GROMACS .gro file of C-alpha atoms in nm:
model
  381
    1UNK     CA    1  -1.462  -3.531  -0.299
    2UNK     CA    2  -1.762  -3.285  -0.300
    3UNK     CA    3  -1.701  -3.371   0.135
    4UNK     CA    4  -1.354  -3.219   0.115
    5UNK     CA    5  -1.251  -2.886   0.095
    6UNK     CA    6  -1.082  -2.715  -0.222
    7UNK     CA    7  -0.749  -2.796  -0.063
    8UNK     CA    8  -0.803  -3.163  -0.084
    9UNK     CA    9  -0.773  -3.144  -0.477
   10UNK     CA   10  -0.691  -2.799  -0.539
   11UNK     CA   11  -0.365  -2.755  -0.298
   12UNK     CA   12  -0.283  -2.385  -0.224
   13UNK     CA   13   0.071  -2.314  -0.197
   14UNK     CA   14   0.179  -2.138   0.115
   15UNK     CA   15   0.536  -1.940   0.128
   16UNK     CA   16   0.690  -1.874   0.486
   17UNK     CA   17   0.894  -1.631   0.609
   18UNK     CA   18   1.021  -1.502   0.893
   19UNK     CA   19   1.186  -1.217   1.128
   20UNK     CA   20   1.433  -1.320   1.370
   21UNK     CA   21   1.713  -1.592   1.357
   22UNK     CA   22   1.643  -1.906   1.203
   23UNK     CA   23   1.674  -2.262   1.334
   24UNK     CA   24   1.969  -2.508   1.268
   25UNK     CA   25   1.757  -2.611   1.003
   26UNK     CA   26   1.655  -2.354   0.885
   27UNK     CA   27   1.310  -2.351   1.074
   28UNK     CA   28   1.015  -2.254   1.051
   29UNK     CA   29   1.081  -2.199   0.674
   30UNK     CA   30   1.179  -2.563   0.661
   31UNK     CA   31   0.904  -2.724   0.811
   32UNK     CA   32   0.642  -2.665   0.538
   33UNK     CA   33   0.857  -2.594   0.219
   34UNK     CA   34   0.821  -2.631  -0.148
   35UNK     CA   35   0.774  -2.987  -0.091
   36UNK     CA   36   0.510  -3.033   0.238
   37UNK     CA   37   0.241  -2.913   0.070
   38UNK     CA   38   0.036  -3.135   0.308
   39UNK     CA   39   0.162  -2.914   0.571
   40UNK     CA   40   0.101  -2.624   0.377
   41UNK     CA   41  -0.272  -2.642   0.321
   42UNK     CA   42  -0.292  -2.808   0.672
   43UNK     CA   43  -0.165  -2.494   0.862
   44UNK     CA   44  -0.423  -2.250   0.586
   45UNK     CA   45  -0.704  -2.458   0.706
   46UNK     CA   46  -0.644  -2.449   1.052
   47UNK     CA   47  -0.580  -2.068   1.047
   48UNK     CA   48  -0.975  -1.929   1.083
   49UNK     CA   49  -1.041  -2.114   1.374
   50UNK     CA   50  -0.944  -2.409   1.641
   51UNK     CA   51  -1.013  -2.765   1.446
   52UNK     CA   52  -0.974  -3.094   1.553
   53UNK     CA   53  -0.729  -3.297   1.413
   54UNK     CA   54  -1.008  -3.524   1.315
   55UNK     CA   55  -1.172  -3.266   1.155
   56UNK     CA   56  -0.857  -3.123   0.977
   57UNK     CA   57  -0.784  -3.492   0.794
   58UNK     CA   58  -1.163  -3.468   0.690
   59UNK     CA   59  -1.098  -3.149   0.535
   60UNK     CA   60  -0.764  -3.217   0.362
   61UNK     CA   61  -0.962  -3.552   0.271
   62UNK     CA   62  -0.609  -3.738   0.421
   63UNK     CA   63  -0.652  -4.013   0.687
   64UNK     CA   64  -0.616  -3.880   1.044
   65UNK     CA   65  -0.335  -4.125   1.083
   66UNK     CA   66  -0.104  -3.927   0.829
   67UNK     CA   67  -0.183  -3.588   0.895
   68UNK     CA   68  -0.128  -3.644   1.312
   69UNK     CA   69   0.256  -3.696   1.269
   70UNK     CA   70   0.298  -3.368   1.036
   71UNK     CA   71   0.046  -3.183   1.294
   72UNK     CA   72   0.295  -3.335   1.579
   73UNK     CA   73   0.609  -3.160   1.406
   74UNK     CA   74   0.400  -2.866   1.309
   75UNK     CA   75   0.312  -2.857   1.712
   76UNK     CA   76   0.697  -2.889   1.809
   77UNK     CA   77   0.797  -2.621   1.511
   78UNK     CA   78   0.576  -2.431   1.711
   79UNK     CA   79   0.408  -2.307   1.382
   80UNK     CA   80   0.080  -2.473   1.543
   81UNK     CA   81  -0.064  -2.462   1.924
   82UNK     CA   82  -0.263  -2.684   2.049
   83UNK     CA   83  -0.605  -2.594   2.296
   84UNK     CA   84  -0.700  -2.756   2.615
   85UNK     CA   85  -0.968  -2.958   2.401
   86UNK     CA   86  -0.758  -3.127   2.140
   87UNK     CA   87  -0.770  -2.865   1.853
   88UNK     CA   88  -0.529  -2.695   1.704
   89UNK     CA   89  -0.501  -2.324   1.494
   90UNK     CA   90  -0.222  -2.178   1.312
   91UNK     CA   91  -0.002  -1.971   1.525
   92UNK     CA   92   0.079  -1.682   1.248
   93UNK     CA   93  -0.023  -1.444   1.053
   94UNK     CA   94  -0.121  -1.558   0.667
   95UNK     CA   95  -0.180  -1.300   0.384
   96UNK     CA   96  -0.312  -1.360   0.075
   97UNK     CA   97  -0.114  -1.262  -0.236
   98UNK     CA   98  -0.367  -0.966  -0.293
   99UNK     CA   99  -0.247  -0.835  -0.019
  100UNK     CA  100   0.024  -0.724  -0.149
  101UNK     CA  101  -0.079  -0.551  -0.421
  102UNK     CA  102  -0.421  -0.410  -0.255
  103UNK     CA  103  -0.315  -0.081  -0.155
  104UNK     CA  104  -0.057  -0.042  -0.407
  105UNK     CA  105  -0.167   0.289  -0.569
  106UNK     CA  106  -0.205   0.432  -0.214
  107UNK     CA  107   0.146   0.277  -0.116
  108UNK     CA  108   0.304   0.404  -0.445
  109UNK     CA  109   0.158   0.767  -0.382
  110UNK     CA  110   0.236   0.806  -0.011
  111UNK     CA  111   0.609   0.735  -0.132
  112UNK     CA  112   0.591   0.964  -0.376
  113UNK     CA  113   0.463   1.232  -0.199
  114UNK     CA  114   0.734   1.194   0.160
  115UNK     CA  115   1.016   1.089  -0.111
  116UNK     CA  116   1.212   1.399   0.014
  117UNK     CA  117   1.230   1.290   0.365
  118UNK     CA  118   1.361   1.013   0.249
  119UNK     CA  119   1.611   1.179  -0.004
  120UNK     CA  120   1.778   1.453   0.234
  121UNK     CA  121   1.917   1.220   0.470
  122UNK     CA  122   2.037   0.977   0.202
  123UNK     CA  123   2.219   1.249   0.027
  124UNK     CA  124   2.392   1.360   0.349
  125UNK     CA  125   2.497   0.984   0.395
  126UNK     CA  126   2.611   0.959   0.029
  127UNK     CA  127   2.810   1.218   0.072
  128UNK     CA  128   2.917   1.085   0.433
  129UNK     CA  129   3.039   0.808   0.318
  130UNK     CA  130   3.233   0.902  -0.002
  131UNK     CA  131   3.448   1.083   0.241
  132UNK     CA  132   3.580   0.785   0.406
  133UNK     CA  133   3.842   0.532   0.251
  134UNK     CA  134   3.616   0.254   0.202
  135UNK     CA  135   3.344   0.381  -0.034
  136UNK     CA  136   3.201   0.114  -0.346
  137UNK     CA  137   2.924   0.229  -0.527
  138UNK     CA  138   2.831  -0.154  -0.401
  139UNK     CA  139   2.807  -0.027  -0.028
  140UNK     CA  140   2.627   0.297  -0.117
  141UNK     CA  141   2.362   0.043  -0.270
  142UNK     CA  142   2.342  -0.136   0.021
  143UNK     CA  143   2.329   0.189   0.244
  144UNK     CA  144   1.996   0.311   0.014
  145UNK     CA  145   1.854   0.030   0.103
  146UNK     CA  146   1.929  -0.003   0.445
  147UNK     CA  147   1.855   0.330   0.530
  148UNK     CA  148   1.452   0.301   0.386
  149UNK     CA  149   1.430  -0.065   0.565
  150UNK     CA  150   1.589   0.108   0.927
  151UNK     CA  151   1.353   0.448   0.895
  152UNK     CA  152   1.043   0.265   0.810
  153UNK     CA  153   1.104   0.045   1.128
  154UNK     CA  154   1.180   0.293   1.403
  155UNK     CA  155   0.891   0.465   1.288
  156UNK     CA  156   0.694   0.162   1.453
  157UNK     CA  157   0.846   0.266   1.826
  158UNK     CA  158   0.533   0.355   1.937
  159UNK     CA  159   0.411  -0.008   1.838
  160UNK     CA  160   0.438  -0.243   2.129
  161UNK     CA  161   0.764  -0.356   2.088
  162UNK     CA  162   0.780  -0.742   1.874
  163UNK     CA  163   0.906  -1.041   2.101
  164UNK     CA  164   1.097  -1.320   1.960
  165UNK     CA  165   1.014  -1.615   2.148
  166UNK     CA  166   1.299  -1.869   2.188
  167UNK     CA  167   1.218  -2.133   1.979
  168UNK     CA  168   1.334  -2.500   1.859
  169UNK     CA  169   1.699  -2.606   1.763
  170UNK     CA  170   1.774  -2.249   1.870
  171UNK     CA  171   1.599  -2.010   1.676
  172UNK     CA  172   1.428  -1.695   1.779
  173UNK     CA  173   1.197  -1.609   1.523
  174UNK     CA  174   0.788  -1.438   1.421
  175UNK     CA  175   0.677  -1.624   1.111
  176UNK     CA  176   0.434  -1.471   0.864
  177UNK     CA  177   0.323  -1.648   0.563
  178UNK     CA  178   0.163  -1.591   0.213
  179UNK     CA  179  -0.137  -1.785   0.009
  180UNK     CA  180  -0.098  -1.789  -0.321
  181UNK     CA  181  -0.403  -1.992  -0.518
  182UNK     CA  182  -0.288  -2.253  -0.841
  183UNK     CA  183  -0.142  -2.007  -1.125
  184UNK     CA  184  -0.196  -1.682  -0.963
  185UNK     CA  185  -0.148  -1.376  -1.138
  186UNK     CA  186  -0.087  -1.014  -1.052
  187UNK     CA  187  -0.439  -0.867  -1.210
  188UNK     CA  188  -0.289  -0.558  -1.431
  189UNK     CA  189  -0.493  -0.334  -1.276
  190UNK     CA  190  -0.333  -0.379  -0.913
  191UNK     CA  191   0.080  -0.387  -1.079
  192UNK     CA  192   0.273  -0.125  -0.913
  193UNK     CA  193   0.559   0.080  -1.123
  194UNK     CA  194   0.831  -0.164  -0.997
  195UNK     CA  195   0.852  -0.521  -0.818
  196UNK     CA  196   0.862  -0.386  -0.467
  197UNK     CA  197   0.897  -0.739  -0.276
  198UNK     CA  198   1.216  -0.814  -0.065
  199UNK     CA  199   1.399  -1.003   0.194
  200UNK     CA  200   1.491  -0.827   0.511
  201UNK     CA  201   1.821  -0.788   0.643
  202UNK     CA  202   2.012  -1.083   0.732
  203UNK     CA  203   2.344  -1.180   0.878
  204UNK     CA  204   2.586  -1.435   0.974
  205UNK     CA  205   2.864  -1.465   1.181
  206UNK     CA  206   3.193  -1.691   1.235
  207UNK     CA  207   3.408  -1.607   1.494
  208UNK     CA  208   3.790  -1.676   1.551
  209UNK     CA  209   3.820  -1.879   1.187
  210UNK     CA  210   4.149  -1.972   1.184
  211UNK     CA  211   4.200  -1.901   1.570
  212UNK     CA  212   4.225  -1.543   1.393
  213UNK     CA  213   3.972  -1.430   1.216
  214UNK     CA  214   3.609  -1.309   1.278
  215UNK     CA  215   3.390  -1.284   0.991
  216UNK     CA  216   3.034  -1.144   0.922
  217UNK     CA  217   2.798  -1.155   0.591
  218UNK     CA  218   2.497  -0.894   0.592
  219UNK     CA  219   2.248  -0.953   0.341
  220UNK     CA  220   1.919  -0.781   0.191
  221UNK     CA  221   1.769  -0.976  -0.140
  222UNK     CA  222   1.566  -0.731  -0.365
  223UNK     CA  223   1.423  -0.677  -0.672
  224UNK     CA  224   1.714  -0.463  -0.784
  225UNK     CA  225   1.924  -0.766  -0.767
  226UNK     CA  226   1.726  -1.125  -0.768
  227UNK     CA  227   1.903  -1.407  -0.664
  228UNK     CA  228   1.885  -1.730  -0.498
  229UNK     CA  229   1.947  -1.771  -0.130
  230UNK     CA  230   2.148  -2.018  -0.158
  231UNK     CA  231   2.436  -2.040  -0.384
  232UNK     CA  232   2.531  -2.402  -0.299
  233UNK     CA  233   2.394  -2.708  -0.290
  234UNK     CA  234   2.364  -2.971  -0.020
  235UNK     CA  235   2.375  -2.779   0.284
  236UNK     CA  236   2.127  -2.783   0.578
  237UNK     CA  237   2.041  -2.433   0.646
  238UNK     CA  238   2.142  -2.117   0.527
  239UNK     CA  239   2.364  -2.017   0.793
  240UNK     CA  240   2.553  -2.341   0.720
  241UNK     CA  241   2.587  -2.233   0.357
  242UNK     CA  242   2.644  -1.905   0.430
  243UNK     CA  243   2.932  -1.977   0.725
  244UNK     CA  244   3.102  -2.152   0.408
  245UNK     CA  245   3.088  -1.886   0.181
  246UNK     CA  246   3.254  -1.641   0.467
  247UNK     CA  247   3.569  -1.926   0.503
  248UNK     CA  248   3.620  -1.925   0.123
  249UNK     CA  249   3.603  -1.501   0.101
  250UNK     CA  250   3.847  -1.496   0.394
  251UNK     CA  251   4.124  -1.752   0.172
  252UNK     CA  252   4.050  -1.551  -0.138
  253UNK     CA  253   4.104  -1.194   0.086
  254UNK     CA  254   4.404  -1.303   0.263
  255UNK     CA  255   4.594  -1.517  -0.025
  256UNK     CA  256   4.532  -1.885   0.179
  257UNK     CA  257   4.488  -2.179  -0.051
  258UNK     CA  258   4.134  -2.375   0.062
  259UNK     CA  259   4.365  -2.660  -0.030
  260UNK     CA  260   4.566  -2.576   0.276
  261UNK     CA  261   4.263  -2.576   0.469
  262UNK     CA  262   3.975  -2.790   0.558
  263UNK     CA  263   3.697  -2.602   0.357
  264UNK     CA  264   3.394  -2.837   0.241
  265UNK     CA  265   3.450  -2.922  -0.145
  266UNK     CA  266   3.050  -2.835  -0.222
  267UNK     CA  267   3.152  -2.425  -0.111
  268UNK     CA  268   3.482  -2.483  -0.374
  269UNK     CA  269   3.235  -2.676  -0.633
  270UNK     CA  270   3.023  -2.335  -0.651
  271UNK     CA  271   3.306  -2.125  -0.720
  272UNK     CA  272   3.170  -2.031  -1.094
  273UNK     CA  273   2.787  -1.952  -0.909
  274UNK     CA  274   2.972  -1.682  -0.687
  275UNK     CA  275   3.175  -1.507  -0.997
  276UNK     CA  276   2.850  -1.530  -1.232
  277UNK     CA  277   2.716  -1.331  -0.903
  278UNK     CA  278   2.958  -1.073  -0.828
  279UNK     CA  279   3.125  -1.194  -0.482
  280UNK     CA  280   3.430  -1.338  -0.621
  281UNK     CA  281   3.649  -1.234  -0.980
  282UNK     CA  282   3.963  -1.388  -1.164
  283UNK     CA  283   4.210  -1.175  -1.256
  284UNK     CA  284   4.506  -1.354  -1.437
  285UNK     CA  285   4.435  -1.679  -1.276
  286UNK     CA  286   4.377  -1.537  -0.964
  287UNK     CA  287   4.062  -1.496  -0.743
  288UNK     CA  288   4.005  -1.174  -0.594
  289UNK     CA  289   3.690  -1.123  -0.374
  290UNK     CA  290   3.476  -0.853  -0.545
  291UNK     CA  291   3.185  -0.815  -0.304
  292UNK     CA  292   3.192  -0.463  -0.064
  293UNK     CA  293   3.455  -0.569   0.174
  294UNK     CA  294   3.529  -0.400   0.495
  295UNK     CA  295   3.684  -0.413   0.853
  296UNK     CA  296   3.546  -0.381   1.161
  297UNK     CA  297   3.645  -0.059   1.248
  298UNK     CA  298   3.475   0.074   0.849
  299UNK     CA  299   3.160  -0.205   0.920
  300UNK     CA  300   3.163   0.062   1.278
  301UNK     CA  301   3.119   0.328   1.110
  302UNK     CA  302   2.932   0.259   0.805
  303UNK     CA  303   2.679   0.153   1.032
  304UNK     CA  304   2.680   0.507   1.209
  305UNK     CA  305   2.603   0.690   0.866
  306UNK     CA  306   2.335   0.474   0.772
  307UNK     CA  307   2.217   0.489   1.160
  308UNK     CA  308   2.216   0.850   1.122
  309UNK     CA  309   2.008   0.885   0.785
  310UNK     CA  310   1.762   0.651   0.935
  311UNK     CA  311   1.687   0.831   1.271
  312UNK     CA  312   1.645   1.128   0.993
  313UNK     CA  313   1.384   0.996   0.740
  314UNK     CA  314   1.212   0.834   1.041
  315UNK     CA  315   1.159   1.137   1.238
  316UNK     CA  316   1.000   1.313   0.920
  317UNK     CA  317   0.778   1.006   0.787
  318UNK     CA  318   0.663   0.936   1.127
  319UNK     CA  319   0.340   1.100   1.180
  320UNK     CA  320   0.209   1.052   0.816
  321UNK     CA  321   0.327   0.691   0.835
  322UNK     CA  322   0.117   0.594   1.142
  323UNK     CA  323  -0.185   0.816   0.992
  324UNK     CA  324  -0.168   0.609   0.711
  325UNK     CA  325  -0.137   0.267   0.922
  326UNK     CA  326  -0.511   0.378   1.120
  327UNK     CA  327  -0.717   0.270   0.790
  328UNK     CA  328  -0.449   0.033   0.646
  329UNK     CA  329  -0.451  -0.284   0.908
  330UNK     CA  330  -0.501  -0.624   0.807
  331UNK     CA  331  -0.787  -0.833   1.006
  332UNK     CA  332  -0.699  -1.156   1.162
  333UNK     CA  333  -0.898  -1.444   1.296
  334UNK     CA  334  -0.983  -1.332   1.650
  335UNK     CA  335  -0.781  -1.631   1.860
  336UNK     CA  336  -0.473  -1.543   1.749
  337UNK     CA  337  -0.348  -1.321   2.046
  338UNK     CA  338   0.038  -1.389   1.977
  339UNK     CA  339   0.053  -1.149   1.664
  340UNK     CA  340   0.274  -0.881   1.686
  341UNK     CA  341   0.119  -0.516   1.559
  342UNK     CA  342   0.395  -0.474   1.313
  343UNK     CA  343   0.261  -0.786   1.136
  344UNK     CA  344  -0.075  -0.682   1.087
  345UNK     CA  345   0.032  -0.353   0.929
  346UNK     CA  346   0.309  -0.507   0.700
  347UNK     CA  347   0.134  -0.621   0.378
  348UNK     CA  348  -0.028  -0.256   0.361
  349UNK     CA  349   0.305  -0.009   0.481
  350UNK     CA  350   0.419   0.119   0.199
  351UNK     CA  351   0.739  -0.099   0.103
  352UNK     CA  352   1.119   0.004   0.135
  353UNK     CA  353   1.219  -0.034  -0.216
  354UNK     CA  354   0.929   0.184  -0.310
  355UNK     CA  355   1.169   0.482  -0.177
  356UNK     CA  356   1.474   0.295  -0.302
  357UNK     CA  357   1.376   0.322  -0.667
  358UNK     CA  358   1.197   0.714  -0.581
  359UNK     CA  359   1.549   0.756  -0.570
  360UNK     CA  360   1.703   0.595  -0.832
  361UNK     CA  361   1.412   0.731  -1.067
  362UNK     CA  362   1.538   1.089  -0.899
  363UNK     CA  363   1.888   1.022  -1.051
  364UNK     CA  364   2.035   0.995  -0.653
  365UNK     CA  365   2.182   0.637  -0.767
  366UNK     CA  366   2.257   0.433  -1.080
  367UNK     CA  367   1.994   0.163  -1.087
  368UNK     CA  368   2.229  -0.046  -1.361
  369UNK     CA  369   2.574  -0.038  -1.156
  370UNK     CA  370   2.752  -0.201  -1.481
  371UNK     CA  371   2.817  -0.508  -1.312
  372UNK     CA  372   2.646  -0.823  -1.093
  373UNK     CA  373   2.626  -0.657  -0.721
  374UNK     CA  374   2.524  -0.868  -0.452
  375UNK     CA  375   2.340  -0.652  -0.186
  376UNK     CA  376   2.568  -0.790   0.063
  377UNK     CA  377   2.860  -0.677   0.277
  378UNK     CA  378   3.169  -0.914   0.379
  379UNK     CA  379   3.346  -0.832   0.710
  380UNK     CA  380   3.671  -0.948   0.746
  381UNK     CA  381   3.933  -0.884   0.982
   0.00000   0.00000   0.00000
């Protein structure tokens, strides 16, 4: 063993994520989840430099015969590449759960002291959208959110833009992952006020359901609000799951029976999961969805308030932002060329949520809204 690496005996555990649109199957998250942890600690030791497959099994202490068919599908996940001489290298960016929580004072403070950029245009939108006919304290939630996420973004315009390759089974996606060692452990010394972690905007869509409707599910996943991803069980991918829970929010919205349709029985078996979670309720024996629903036309122009406030806190935290970025840049191993700039900044930017809860510390919105909200948005027309 003392010929091995850590990893051999010690696994790390490495967490992927991603921008961009997913695979069928949910790739690249799927291809080294919970339960590859071979292919975890495979792609952290091929992430400093170019090894040899050879070289790699050594390392992992794993024959070379059973770590060349999870390199192969690590290769055609294009989560690997593979050099002119045989070796491979990891073909993202990995941080390292200090990361995170490095810079947190100076991430914390910088949101502290721009909070008002951030607050003016949110109160406009508030008050924006409590003018029209569709406002939930549920979407103004959202809209917070959305709002921080969108300005801190556009403020990276002067970034080279970030290019989503096309990749396998359809997807068109940057991965980033995270090392975490065995048992780890915020220190106290680097905890921030709140949990600032979150997952980025995502969406589905189903068009022409029924040969009439078209349906769309936005979701972020914060602190605010933890949840799982998935809110059924069996399904491939996320989409797949998610596609599901649109059909059964568009019977519940328009009064159809899912008897009278063909909607998959694992969706109606995790009825209870979506009331304990706040998308669905049952009133007198009936189900009502209770998730921010809205029509195209409303999704039109909820999306030009939000637009609005966002172009607004961007232009003011713009300058400071990328002042702060010059001495906050994470270093990566010098043969990765395909990283995009945005990446290498991200651990270190101070976080969205870190102006979401400015606010909600600031009394601009409840953080306890009285009942389970999803921070997701149902279009259905």
């Amino acid at each position: 063993m003392k010929s091995y690496t850590e990893n051999s005996y010690m696994p790390q555990k490495l967490i992927l994520r991603n921008s961009g649109r997913l695979g069928l199957n949910d790739e690249p998250m799927s291809l080294c989840d919970d339960e590859n942890t071979l292919a975890q600690n495979l792609l952290i030791l091929a992430y400093e430099r170019p090894i040899s497959i050879s070289d790699l099994s050594k390392e992992i202490g794993v024959a070379t015969a059973y770590c060349e068919p999870i390199v192969k599908k690590l290769l055609d996940g294009e989560l690997m590449k593979q050099m002119g001489d045989g070796k491979v290298y990891t073909d993202f960016i990995i941080y390292h759960a200090e990361d995170y929580v490095k810079y947190i004072k100076e991430q914390e403070a910088f949101a502290e002291k721009y909070i008002e950029a951030y607050l003016e245009p949110v109160k406009e939108a508030i008050n924006e959208l409590k003018k029209t006919d569709f406002y939930s304290l549920s979407l103004e939630r959202y809209m917070l959110i959305h709002i921080a996420c969108e300005g801190l973004r556009l403020c990276d315009k002067t970034l080279p833009p970030q290019i989503f390759p096309d990749r396998p089974n359809g997807g068109k996606w940057i991965a980033f992952g995270t090392v975490y060692p065995y048992n780890y452990k915020i220190p106290e010394d680097k905890k921030g006020k709140e949990e600032y972690l979150m997952s980025g905007q995502r969406w589905t869509r189903l068009e022409n359901y029924l040969d009439k409707y078209d349906l769309c599910l936005y979701n972020y996943e914060t602190s605010l609000y933890p949840r799982i991803s998935k809110f059924a069980e069996g399904f491939a991918s996320i989409q797949e799951n998610e596609s599901n829970m649109l059909k059964l929010f568009c019977l519940i919205k328009n009064k159809i029976s899912p008897s009278a349709v063909d909607l998959d029985e694992r969706i109606i078996k995790a009825i209870p999961l979506f009331k304990e979670n706040g998308f669905i309720e049952e009133k007198n024996g009936e189900l009502k969805l209770k998730a921010a629903c809205i029509t195209h036309e409303q999704e039109k122009t909820f999306w030009n308030i939000s637009g609005k406030a966002a172009q607004k806190f961007a232009v003011r935290i713009e300058k400071p932002l990328l002042d702060y970025y010059k001495t906050h840049r994470k270093q990566i191993p010098k043969h990765l060329k395909s990283i995009p700039e945005q990446k290498i900044l991200m651990p270190y930017s101070p976080g969205a949520m870190m102006f979401v809860y400015e606010a909600i510390s600031k009394g601009v919105h409840p953080r306890d809204l009285g009942y389970p909200c999803p921070e997701s948005i149902v279009v259905i027309e």
